């Protein structure tokens, strides 16, 4: 049985990833701050953790002997201009979106190496840069790309960055409302579809894998 650690496991996309992994018989180590919202399943191991405090993660993790994959899916995406973004917003955004991913990866590396495993980073929509009112989020995801690209060159692991286009979740609904833009879930990628592409990355052939993957809604 494969074991996969998933962050953001209570979110729109994370829930779909957890469901897809459980449905095919994988063991899921689900990181969440509200573990009571996780599904009750014999192959699900809840891990209570607040990713805004990355230094506490070591104490939150159970012993990890062998891990086939880590999927980093948690994020916060506050919409705020620089003039309205105090240090707390920057620190929380980078803690959840970058530092926690780096720290969890570091802690999981011995178990990932044992399995010659995979690390998937769920990034942001492809091509975003210099987005007014979104500097902390977009900047944190740029840093996440650097983390993934360095990790790929350091370790004999399959490291994939996925760039999802608009995906029908509460996060997108909130972000669109904050930008004063319409939210049309039927014109978005569906979370279950995105989860399928995450599994595609996890299920690479022995000789080649997907290092990057952009997923856009069909026009
Ligand atoms: N939806 C889109 O259109 C879209 C597009 C491109 C990229 N993405 C990326 O896809 C990923 C998932 O997004 P989503 O749309 O599924 O968002 P979501 O529904 O808001 O899920 C975000 C997840 O992150 C968790 N999280 C936030 N802060 C946390 C903290 N301090 N400690 C622990 N967990 C924390 C949330 O936990 P709670 O449930 O406790 O809040 C939730 O499980 C994110 O990395 C996002 O940047 C999304």
PDB file of C-alpha atoms and ligand atoms in Angstrom:
ATOM      1  CA  UNK A   1       0.000   0.000   0.000  1.00  0.00           C
ATOM      2  CA  UNK A   2       1.371   3.422  -0.977  1.00  0.00           C
ATOM      3  CA  UNK A   3       1.509   6.185   1.634  1.00  0.00           C
ATOM      4  CA  UNK A   4       0.957   9.801   0.620  1.00  0.00           C
ATOM      5  CA  UNK A   5       1.113  12.863   2.880  1.00  0.00           C
ATOM      6  CA  UNK A   6      -1.256  15.659   1.818  1.00  0.00           C
ATOM      7  CA  UNK A   7      -1.455  19.209   3.191  1.00  0.00           C
ATOM      8  CA  UNK A   8      -4.507  21.401   2.698  1.00  0.00           C
ATOM      9  CA  UNK A   9      -6.480  18.194   3.028  1.00  0.00           C
ATOM     10  CA  UNK A  10      -9.668  19.983   4.156  1.00  0.00           C
ATOM     11  CA  UNK A  11      -9.640  22.407   1.218  1.00  0.00           C
ATOM     12  CA  UNK A  12     -11.471  22.222  -2.069  1.00  0.00           C
ATOM     13  CA  UNK A  13      -8.634  20.668  -4.070  1.00  0.00           C
ATOM     14  CA  UNK A  14      -7.099  18.837  -1.097  1.00  0.00           C
ATOM     15  CA  UNK A  15     -10.378  17.095  -0.262  1.00  0.00           C
ATOM     16  CA  UNK A  16     -10.596  15.820  -3.833  1.00  0.00           C
ATOM     17  CA  UNK A  17      -6.983  14.580  -3.729  1.00  0.00           C
ATOM     18  CA  UNK A  18      -7.571  12.774  -0.428  1.00  0.00           C
ATOM     19  CA  UNK A  19     -10.752  11.181  -1.801  1.00  0.00           C
ATOM     20  CA  UNK A  20      -9.039  10.034  -5.013  1.00  0.00           C
ATOM     21  CA  UNK A  21      -6.116   8.516  -3.088  1.00  0.00           C
ATOM     22  CA  UNK A  22      -8.374   6.695  -0.614  1.00  0.00           C
ATOM     23  CA  UNK A  23     -10.645   5.450  -3.419  1.00  0.00           C
ATOM     24  CA  UNK A  24      -7.744   3.682  -5.089  1.00  0.00           C
ATOM     25  CA  UNK A  25      -6.473   2.127  -1.849  1.00  0.00           C
ATOM     26  CA  UNK A  26      -3.622   4.429  -0.823  1.00  0.00           C
ATOM     27  CA  UNK A  27      -2.888   5.318   2.788  1.00  0.00           C
ATOM     28  CA  UNK A  28      -3.266   9.074   3.320  1.00  0.00           C
ATOM     29  CA  UNK A  29      -1.503  11.078   5.993  1.00  0.00           C
ATOM     30  CA  UNK A  30      -3.748  14.125   6.002  1.00  0.00           C
ATOM     31  CA  UNK A  31      -2.368  17.342   7.474  1.00  0.00           C
ATOM     32  CA  UNK A  32      -5.114  19.701   8.650  1.00  0.00           C
ATOM     33  CA  UNK A  33      -5.693  22.245  11.352  1.00  0.00           C
ATOM     34  CA  UNK A  34      -9.312  21.021  11.736  1.00  0.00           C
ATOM     35  CA  UNK A  35      -8.897  17.236  11.668  1.00  0.00           C
ATOM     36  CA  UNK A  36     -12.569  16.778  12.648  1.00  0.00           C
ATOM     37  CA  UNK A  37     -13.420  17.851   9.065  1.00  0.00           C
ATOM     38  CA  UNK A  38     -11.461  14.971   7.554  1.00  0.00           C
ATOM     39  CA  UNK A  39     -13.353  11.899   6.332  1.00  0.00           C
ATOM     40  CA  UNK A  40     -13.576   8.954   8.704  1.00  0.00           C
ATOM     41  CA  UNK A  41     -11.648   6.233   6.851  1.00  0.00           C
ATOM     42  CA  UNK A  42      -9.471   3.351   8.085  1.00  0.00           C
ATOM     43  CA  UNK A  43      -6.638   4.311   5.710  1.00  0.00           C
ATOM     44  CA  UNK A  44      -6.597   7.982   6.692  1.00  0.00           C
ATOM     45  CA  UNK A  45      -4.122   9.128   9.353  1.00  0.00           C
ATOM     46  CA  UNK A  46      -5.050  12.626  10.582  1.00  0.00           C
ATOM     47  CA  UNK A  47      -2.164  14.924  11.456  1.00  0.00           C
ATOM     48  CA  UNK A  48      -3.213  18.061  13.319  1.00  0.00           C
ATOM     49  CA  UNK A  49      -0.945  20.962  12.449  1.00  0.00           C
ATOM     50  CA  UNK A  50      -1.122  24.691  11.898  1.00  0.00           C
ATOM     51  CA  UNK A  51       1.160  25.436   8.959  1.00  0.00           C
ATOM     52  CA  UNK A  52       1.492  29.066   9.989  1.00  0.00           C
ATOM     53  CA  UNK A  53       3.873  27.700  12.665  1.00  0.00           C
ATOM     54  CA  UNK A  54       6.344  25.631  10.612  1.00  0.00           C
ATOM     55  CA  UNK A  55       8.753  25.200  13.519  1.00  0.00           C
ATOM     56  CA  UNK A  56       6.087  23.110  15.316  1.00  0.00           C
ATOM     57  CA  UNK A  57       5.760  20.601  12.464  1.00  0.00           C
ATOM     58  CA  UNK A  58       8.456  18.203  13.640  1.00  0.00           C
ATOM     59  CA  UNK A  59       6.504  17.544  16.836  1.00  0.00           C
ATOM     60  CA  UNK A  60       3.230  17.071  14.946  1.00  0.00           C
ATOM     61  CA  UNK A  61       4.407  14.345  12.568  1.00  0.00           C
ATOM     62  CA  UNK A  62       4.184  10.645  13.396  1.00  0.00           C
ATOM     63  CA  UNK A  63       7.296   8.501  12.753  1.00  0.00           C
ATOM     64  CA  UNK A  64       7.751   8.229   8.975  1.00  0.00           C
ATOM     65  CA  UNK A  65       9.649   5.157   7.746  1.00  0.00           C
ATOM     66  CA  UNK A  66       8.704   5.140   4.102  1.00  0.00           C
ATOM     67  CA  UNK A  67       6.664   7.684   2.191  1.00  0.00           C
ATOM     68  CA  UNK A  68       5.774   7.370  -1.480  1.00  0.00           C
ATOM     69  CA  UNK A  69       4.762  10.994  -1.937  1.00  0.00           C
ATOM     70  CA  UNK A  70       4.100  14.360  -0.359  1.00  0.00           C
ATOM     71  CA  UNK A  71       1.508  16.640  -1.940  1.00  0.00           C
ATOM     72  CA  UNK A  72       1.759  20.260  -0.799  1.00  0.00           C
ATOM     73  CA  UNK A  73      -1.698  21.732  -1.377  1.00  0.00           C
ATOM     74  CA  UNK A  74      -2.268  24.133   1.541  1.00  0.00           C
ATOM     75  CA  UNK A  75      -2.184  27.857   0.924  1.00  0.00           C
ATOM     76  CA  UNK A  76      -3.612  31.176   1.975  1.00  0.00           C
ATOM     77  CA  UNK A  77      -4.316  33.769  -0.711  1.00  0.00           C
ATOM     78  CA  UNK A  78      -5.211  37.096   0.917  1.00  0.00           C
ATOM     79  CA  UNK A  79      -6.052  39.875  -1.541  1.00  0.00           C
ATOM     80  CA  UNK A  80      -4.466  43.122  -0.310  1.00  0.00           C
ATOM     81  CA  UNK A  81      -2.449  45.968  -1.787  1.00  0.00           C
ATOM     82  CA  UNK A  82       1.051  46.518  -0.447  1.00  0.00           C
ATOM     83  CA  UNK A  83      -0.205  49.561   1.441  1.00  0.00           C
ATOM     84  CA  UNK A  84      -2.704  47.336   3.263  1.00  0.00           C
ATOM     85  CA  UNK A  85      -0.363  44.380   3.905  1.00  0.00           C
ATOM     86  CA  UNK A  86       1.252  44.448   7.359  1.00  0.00           C
ATOM     87  CA  UNK A  87       4.128  42.172   8.333  1.00  0.00           C
ATOM     88  CA  UNK A  88       1.692  39.628   9.799  1.00  0.00           C
ATOM     89  CA  UNK A  89       0.105  39.030   6.380  1.00  0.00           C
ATOM     90  CA  UNK A  90       3.487  38.524   4.695  1.00  0.00           C
ATOM     91  CA  UNK A  91       4.741  36.283   7.506  1.00  0.00           C
ATOM     92  CA  UNK A  92       1.582  34.116   7.570  1.00  0.00           C
ATOM     93  CA  UNK A  93       1.467  33.844   3.780  1.00  0.00           C
ATOM     94  CA  UNK A  94       5.093  32.795   3.464  1.00  0.00           C
ATOM     95  CA  UNK A  95       4.851  30.512   6.522  1.00  0.00           C
ATOM     96  CA  UNK A  96       1.869  28.550   5.161  1.00  0.00           C
ATOM     97  CA  UNK A  97       2.699  28.690   1.450  1.00  0.00           C
ATOM     98  CA  UNK A  98       6.480  28.239   1.499  1.00  0.00           C
ATOM     99  CA  UNK A  99       8.218  27.652   4.834  1.00  0.00           C
ATOM    100  CA  UNK A 100       5.839  24.893   5.944  1.00  0.00           C
ATOM    101  CA  UNK A 101       6.273  23.156   2.581  1.00  0.00           C
ATOM    102  CA  UNK A 102      10.056  23.359   2.908  1.00  0.00           C
ATOM    103  CA  UNK A 103      10.011  22.157   6.509  1.00  0.00           C
ATOM    104  CA  UNK A 104       7.598  19.277   5.822  1.00  0.00           C
ATOM    105  CA  UNK A 105       9.706  18.238   2.840  1.00  0.00           C
ATOM    106  CA  UNK A 106      12.861  18.357   4.964  1.00  0.00           C
ATOM    107  CA  UNK A 107      11.258  16.242   7.683  1.00  0.00           C
ATOM    108  CA  UNK A 108       9.895  13.751   5.146  1.00  0.00           C
ATOM    109  CA  UNK A 109      13.097  13.415   3.091  1.00  0.00           C
ATOM    110  CA  UNK A 110      14.491  10.281   4.770  1.00  0.00           C
ATOM    111  CA  UNK A 111      11.146   8.493   4.253  1.00  0.00           C
ATOM    112  CA  UNK A 112      10.841   9.817   0.686  1.00  0.00           C
ATOM    113  CA  UNK A 113      14.382   8.719  -0.167  1.00  0.00           C
ATOM    114  CA  UNK A 114      13.591   5.239   1.182  1.00  0.00           C
ATOM    115  CA  UNK A 115      10.745   4.976  -1.337  1.00  0.00           C
ATOM    116  CA  UNK A 116      12.465   6.892  -4.178  1.00  0.00           C
ATOM    117  CA  UNK A 117       9.280   8.926  -3.877  1.00  0.00           C
ATOM    118  CA  UNK A 118       7.624  11.990  -5.332  1.00  0.00           C
ATOM    119  CA  UNK A 119       6.924  15.534  -4.162  1.00  0.00           C
ATOM    120  CA  UNK A 120       4.102  17.523  -5.733  1.00  0.00           C
ATOM    121  CA  UNK A 121       3.789  21.258  -5.176  1.00  0.00           C
ATOM    122  CA  UNK A 122       0.421  22.788  -6.032  1.00  0.00           C
ATOM    123  CA  UNK A 123       1.439  26.254  -7.173  1.00  0.00           C
ATOM    124  CA  UNK A 124      -0.646  29.109  -8.654  1.00  0.00           C
ATOM    125  CA  UNK A 125      -2.270  29.744 -12.024  1.00  0.00           C
ATOM    126  CA  UNK A 126       0.299  29.624 -14.833  1.00  0.00           C
ATOM    127  CA  UNK A 127       1.944  32.869 -15.887  1.00  0.00           C
ATOM    128  CA  UNK A 128       0.988  35.104 -12.956  1.00  0.00           C
ATOM    129  CA  UNK A 129       3.332  37.969 -12.186  1.00  0.00           C
ATOM    130  CA  UNK A 130       3.083  41.521 -10.864  1.00  0.00           C
ATOM    131  CA  UNK A 131      -0.574  41.136  -9.924  1.00  0.00           C
ATOM    132  CA  UNK A 132      -1.826  44.259  -8.111  1.00  0.00           C
ATOM    133  CA  UNK A 133      -3.250  43.434  -4.641  1.00  0.00           C
ATOM    134  CA  UNK A 134      -1.733  39.959  -4.651  1.00  0.00           C
ATOM    135  CA  UNK A 135       1.989  40.488  -4.103  1.00  0.00           C
ATOM    136  CA  UNK A 136       2.297  38.306  -1.008  1.00  0.00           C
ATOM    137  CA  UNK A 137       0.457  35.339  -2.552  1.00  0.00           C
ATOM    138  CA  UNK A 138       2.123  35.551  -5.966  1.00  0.00           C
ATOM    139  CA  UNK A 139       5.520  36.162  -4.365  1.00  0.00           C
ATOM    140  CA  UNK A 140       5.099  33.159  -2.085  1.00  0.00           C
ATOM    141  CA  UNK A 141       4.253  30.932  -5.040  1.00  0.00           C
ATOM    142  CA  UNK A 142       7.320  32.185  -6.941  1.00  0.00           C
ATOM    143  CA  UNK A 143       9.347  31.118  -3.907  1.00  0.00           C
ATOM    144  CA  UNK A 144       7.587  27.749  -3.996  1.00  0.00           C
ATOM    145  CA  UNK A 145       8.743  27.297  -7.599  1.00  0.00           C
ATOM    146  CA  UNK A 146      12.324  27.957  -6.506  1.00  0.00           C
ATOM    147  CA  UNK A 147      11.966  25.453  -3.664  1.00  0.00           C
ATOM    148  CA  UNK A 148      10.723  22.793  -6.084  1.00  0.00           C
ATOM    149  CA  UNK A 149      13.412  23.509  -8.686  1.00  0.00           C
ATOM    150  CA  UNK A 150      16.244  23.390  -6.148  1.00  0.00           C
ATOM    151  CA  UNK A 151      14.873  20.230  -4.536  1.00  0.00           C
ATOM    152  CA  UNK A 152      14.732  18.542  -7.960  1.00  0.00           C
ATOM    153  CA  UNK A 153      18.450  19.163  -8.455  1.00  0.00           C
ATOM    154  CA  UNK A 154      19.401  18.135  -4.920  1.00  0.00           C
ATOM    155  CA  UNK A 155      17.519  14.874  -4.477  1.00  0.00           C
ATOM    156  CA  UNK A 156      16.876  11.721  -6.504  1.00  0.00           C
ATOM    157  CA  UNK A 157      13.135  12.272  -6.238  1.00  0.00           C
ATOM    158  CA  UNK A 158      10.410  13.087  -8.747  1.00  0.00           C
ATOM    159  CA  UNK A 159       9.493  16.727  -8.058  1.00  0.00           C
ATOM    160  CA  UNK A 160       6.451  18.123  -9.832  1.00  0.00           C
ATOM    161  CA  UNK A 161       5.030  21.632  -9.793  1.00  0.00           C
ATOM    162  CA  UNK A 162       1.403  21.851 -10.849  1.00  0.00           C
ATOM    163  CA  UNK A 163       0.027  25.198 -12.027  1.00  0.00           C
ATOM    164  CA  UNK A 164      -3.780  25.036 -11.821  1.00  0.00           C
ATOM    165  CA  UNK A 165      -5.924  27.505 -13.662  1.00  0.00           C
ATOM    166  CA  UNK A 166      -9.133  28.681 -11.954  1.00  0.00           C
ATOM    167  CA  UNK A 167     -10.510  25.752  -9.977  1.00  0.00           C
ATOM    168  CA  UNK A 168     -13.987  25.701  -8.433  1.00  0.00           C
ATOM    169  CA  UNK A 169     -13.289  26.063  -4.691  1.00  0.00           C
ATOM    170  CA  UNK A 170     -14.138  28.397  -1.812  1.00  0.00           C
ATOM    171  CA  UNK A 171     -10.683  29.959  -2.163  1.00  0.00           C
ATOM    172  CA  UNK A 172     -11.378  31.028  -5.733  1.00  0.00           C
ATOM    173  CA  UNK A 173     -14.875  32.261  -4.825  1.00  0.00           C
ATOM    174  CA  UNK A 174     -13.389  34.438  -2.063  1.00  0.00           C
ATOM    175  CA  UNK A 175     -10.517  35.703  -4.197  1.00  0.00           C
ATOM    176  CA  UNK A 176     -12.806  36.581  -7.086  1.00  0.00           C
ATOM    177  CA  UNK A 177     -15.181  38.427  -4.691  1.00  0.00           C
ATOM    178  CA  UNK A 178     -12.233  40.331  -3.195  1.00  0.00           C
ATOM    179  CA  UNK A 179     -11.114  41.366  -6.700  1.00  0.00           C
ATOM    180  CA  UNK A 180     -14.708  42.284  -7.620  1.00  0.00           C
ATOM    181  CA  UNK A 181     -14.629  39.686 -10.389  1.00  0.00           C
ATOM    182  CA  UNK A 182     -17.321  37.146 -11.237  1.00  0.00           C
ATOM    183  CA  UNK A 183     -16.990  33.555 -10.036  1.00  0.00           C
ATOM    184  CA  UNK A 184     -18.394  31.017 -12.473  1.00  0.00           C
ATOM    185  CA  UNK A 185     -17.660  27.551 -11.106  1.00  0.00           C
ATOM    186  CA  UNK A 186     -19.001  25.830 -14.220  1.00  0.00           C
ATOM    187  CA  UNK A 187     -16.259  27.526 -16.256  1.00  0.00           C
ATOM    188  CA  UNK A 188     -13.519  26.373 -13.889  1.00  0.00           C
ATOM    189  CA  UNK A 189     -11.457  23.223 -13.510  1.00  0.00           C
ATOM    190  CA  UNK A 190     -13.342  20.907 -11.153  1.00  0.00           C
ATOM    191  CA  UNK A 191     -11.410  19.826  -8.031  1.00  0.00           C
ATOM    192  CA  UNK A 192     -11.840  16.119  -8.857  1.00  0.00           C
ATOM    193  CA  UNK A 193     -10.347  16.750 -12.298  1.00  0.00           C
ATOM    194  CA  UNK A 194      -7.354  18.512 -10.808  1.00  0.00           C
ATOM    195  CA  UNK A 195      -6.955  15.653  -8.318  1.00  0.00           C
ATOM    196  CA  UNK A 196      -6.800  13.315 -11.308  1.00  0.00           C
ATOM    197  CA  UNK A 197      -3.867  15.292 -12.719  1.00  0.00           C
ATOM    198  CA  UNK A 198      -2.115  15.159  -9.332  1.00  0.00           C
ATOM    199  CA  UNK A 199      -2.465  11.372  -9.424  1.00  0.00           C
ATOM    200  CA  UNK A 200      -1.150  11.400 -12.989  1.00  0.00           C
ATOM    201  CA  UNK A 201       1.994  13.106 -11.692  1.00  0.00           C
ATOM    202  CA  UNK A 202       2.277  10.589  -8.850  1.00  0.00           C
ATOM    203  CA  UNK A 203       1.836   7.645 -11.205  1.00  0.00           C
ATOM    204  CA  UNK A 204       4.728   8.431 -13.534  1.00  0.00           C
ATOM    205  CA  UNK A 205       6.294   5.679 -15.584  1.00  0.00           C
ATOM    206  CA  UNK A 206       9.585   4.313 -14.169  1.00  0.00           C
ATOM    207  CA  UNK A 207      11.730   6.096 -16.760  1.00  0.00           C
ATOM    208  CA  UNK A 208      10.143   9.574 -16.959  1.00  0.00           C
ATOM    209  CA  UNK A 209       7.908  11.888 -14.983  1.00  0.00           C
ATOM    210  CA  UNK A 210       6.125  15.260 -15.219  1.00  0.00           C
ATOM    211  CA  UNK A 211       8.300  18.021 -13.746  1.00  0.00           C
ATOM    212  CA  UNK A 212       5.720  20.738 -14.476  1.00  0.00           C
ATOM    213  CA  UNK A 213       2.086  20.648 -15.422  1.00  0.00           C
ATOM    214  CA  UNK A 214      -0.314  23.507 -16.245  1.00  0.00           C
ATOM    215  CA  UNK A 215      -4.007  22.664 -15.994  1.00  0.00           C
ATOM    216  CA  UNK A 216      -6.485  25.050 -17.629  1.00  0.00           C
ATOM    217  CA  UNK A 217     -10.277  24.960 -17.961  1.00  0.00           C
ATOM    218  CA  UNK A 218     -11.382  23.810 -21.382  1.00  0.00           C
ATOM    219  CA  UNK A 219     -12.697  26.922 -23.238  1.00  0.00           C
TER     220      UNK A 219
HETATM  221  N1  LIG B   1      -8.763  27.284  -6.517  1.00  0.00           N
HETATM  222  C1  LIG B   1      -8.013  27.800  -7.495  1.00  0.00           C
HETATM  223  O1  LIG B   1      -8.520  28.410  -8.465  1.00  0.00           O
HETATM  224  C2  LIG B   1      -6.517  27.639  -7.461  1.00  0.00           C
HETATM  225  C3  LIG B   1      -5.790  28.045  -8.608  1.00  0.00           C
HETATM  226  C4  LIG B   1      -4.404  27.901  -8.605  1.00  0.00           C
HETATM  227  C5  LIG B   1      -3.770  27.355  -7.491  1.00  0.00           C
HETATM  228  N2  LIG B   1      -4.508  26.974  -6.400  1.00  0.00           N
HETATM  229  C6  LIG B   1      -3.775  26.387  -5.255  1.00  0.00           C
HETATM  230  O2  LIG B   1      -4.373  25.149  -4.939  1.00  0.00           O
HETATM  231  C7  LIG B   1      -4.165  24.880  -3.548  1.00  0.00           C
HETATM  232  C8  LIG B   1      -5.494  24.503  -2.897  1.00  0.00           C
HETATM  233  O3  LIG B   1      -6.385  25.601  -3.078  1.00  0.00           O
HETATM  234  P1  LIG B   1      -7.969  25.478  -2.849  1.00  0.00           P
HETATM  235  O4  LIG B   1      -8.598  26.248  -3.913  1.00  0.00           O
HETATM  236  O5  LIG B   1      -8.344  24.059  -2.592  1.00  0.00           O
HETATM  237  O6  LIG B   1      -8.083  26.344  -1.504  1.00  0.00           O
HETATM  238  P2  LIG B   1      -8.857  26.075  -0.133  1.00  0.00           P
HETATM  239  O7  LIG B   1     -10.129  25.364  -0.384  1.00  0.00           O
HETATM  240  O8  LIG B   1      -8.896  27.400   0.568  1.00  0.00           O
HETATM  241  O9  LIG B   1      -7.865  25.108   0.629  1.00  0.00           O
HETATM  242  C9  LIG B   1      -6.704  25.600   1.250  1.00  0.00           C
HETATM  243  C10 LIG B   1      -6.246  24.579   2.262  1.00  0.00           C
HETATM  244  O10 LIG B   1      -5.107  25.115   2.969  1.00  0.00           O
HETATM  245  C11 LIG B   1      -5.338  24.941   4.351  1.00  0.00           C
HETATM  246  N3  LIG B   1      -4.655  25.903   5.191  1.00  0.00           N
HETATM  247  C12 LIG B   1      -4.691  27.255   5.093  1.00  0.00           C
HETATM  248  N4  LIG B   1      -4.025  27.786   6.132  1.00  0.00           N
HETATM  249  C13 LIG B   1      -3.577  26.751   6.887  1.00  0.00           C
HETATM  250  C14 LIG B   1      -2.835  26.657   8.099  1.00  0.00           C
HETATM  251  N5  LIG B   1      -2.411  27.749   8.772  1.00  0.00           N
HETATM  252  N6  LIG B   1      -2.560  25.440   8.605  1.00  0.00           N
HETATM  253  C15 LIG B   1      -2.987  24.328   7.972  1.00  0.00           C
HETATM  254  N7  LIG B   1      -3.688  24.340   6.820  1.00  0.00           N
HETATM  255  C16 LIG B   1      -3.975  25.551   6.300  1.00  0.00           C
HETATM  256  C17 LIG B   1      -6.836  25.104   4.508  1.00  0.00           C
HETATM  257  O11 LIG B   1      -7.234  24.612   5.767  1.00  0.00           O
HETATM  258  P3  LIG B   1      -8.676  25.049   6.395  1.00  0.00           P
HETATM  259  O12 LIG B   1      -9.675  24.159   5.714  1.00  0.00           O
HETATM  260  O13 LIG B   1      -8.505  24.762   7.844  1.00  0.00           O
HETATM  261  O14 LIG B   1      -8.853  26.509   6.080  1.00  0.00           O
HETATM  262  C18 LIG B   1      -7.323  24.278   3.319  1.00  0.00           C
HETATM  263  O15 LIG B   1      -7.296  22.907   3.642  1.00  0.00           O
HETATM  264  C19 LIG B   1      -3.515  26.131  -2.971  1.00  0.00           C
HETATM  265  O16 LIG B   1      -2.128  25.918  -2.899  1.00  0.00           O
HETATM  266  C20 LIG B   1      -3.831  27.207  -3.993  1.00  0.00           C
HETATM  267  O17 LIG B   1      -2.858  28.229  -4.002  1.00  0.00           O
HETATM  268  C21 LIG B   1      -5.846  27.105  -6.367  1.00  0.00           C
END
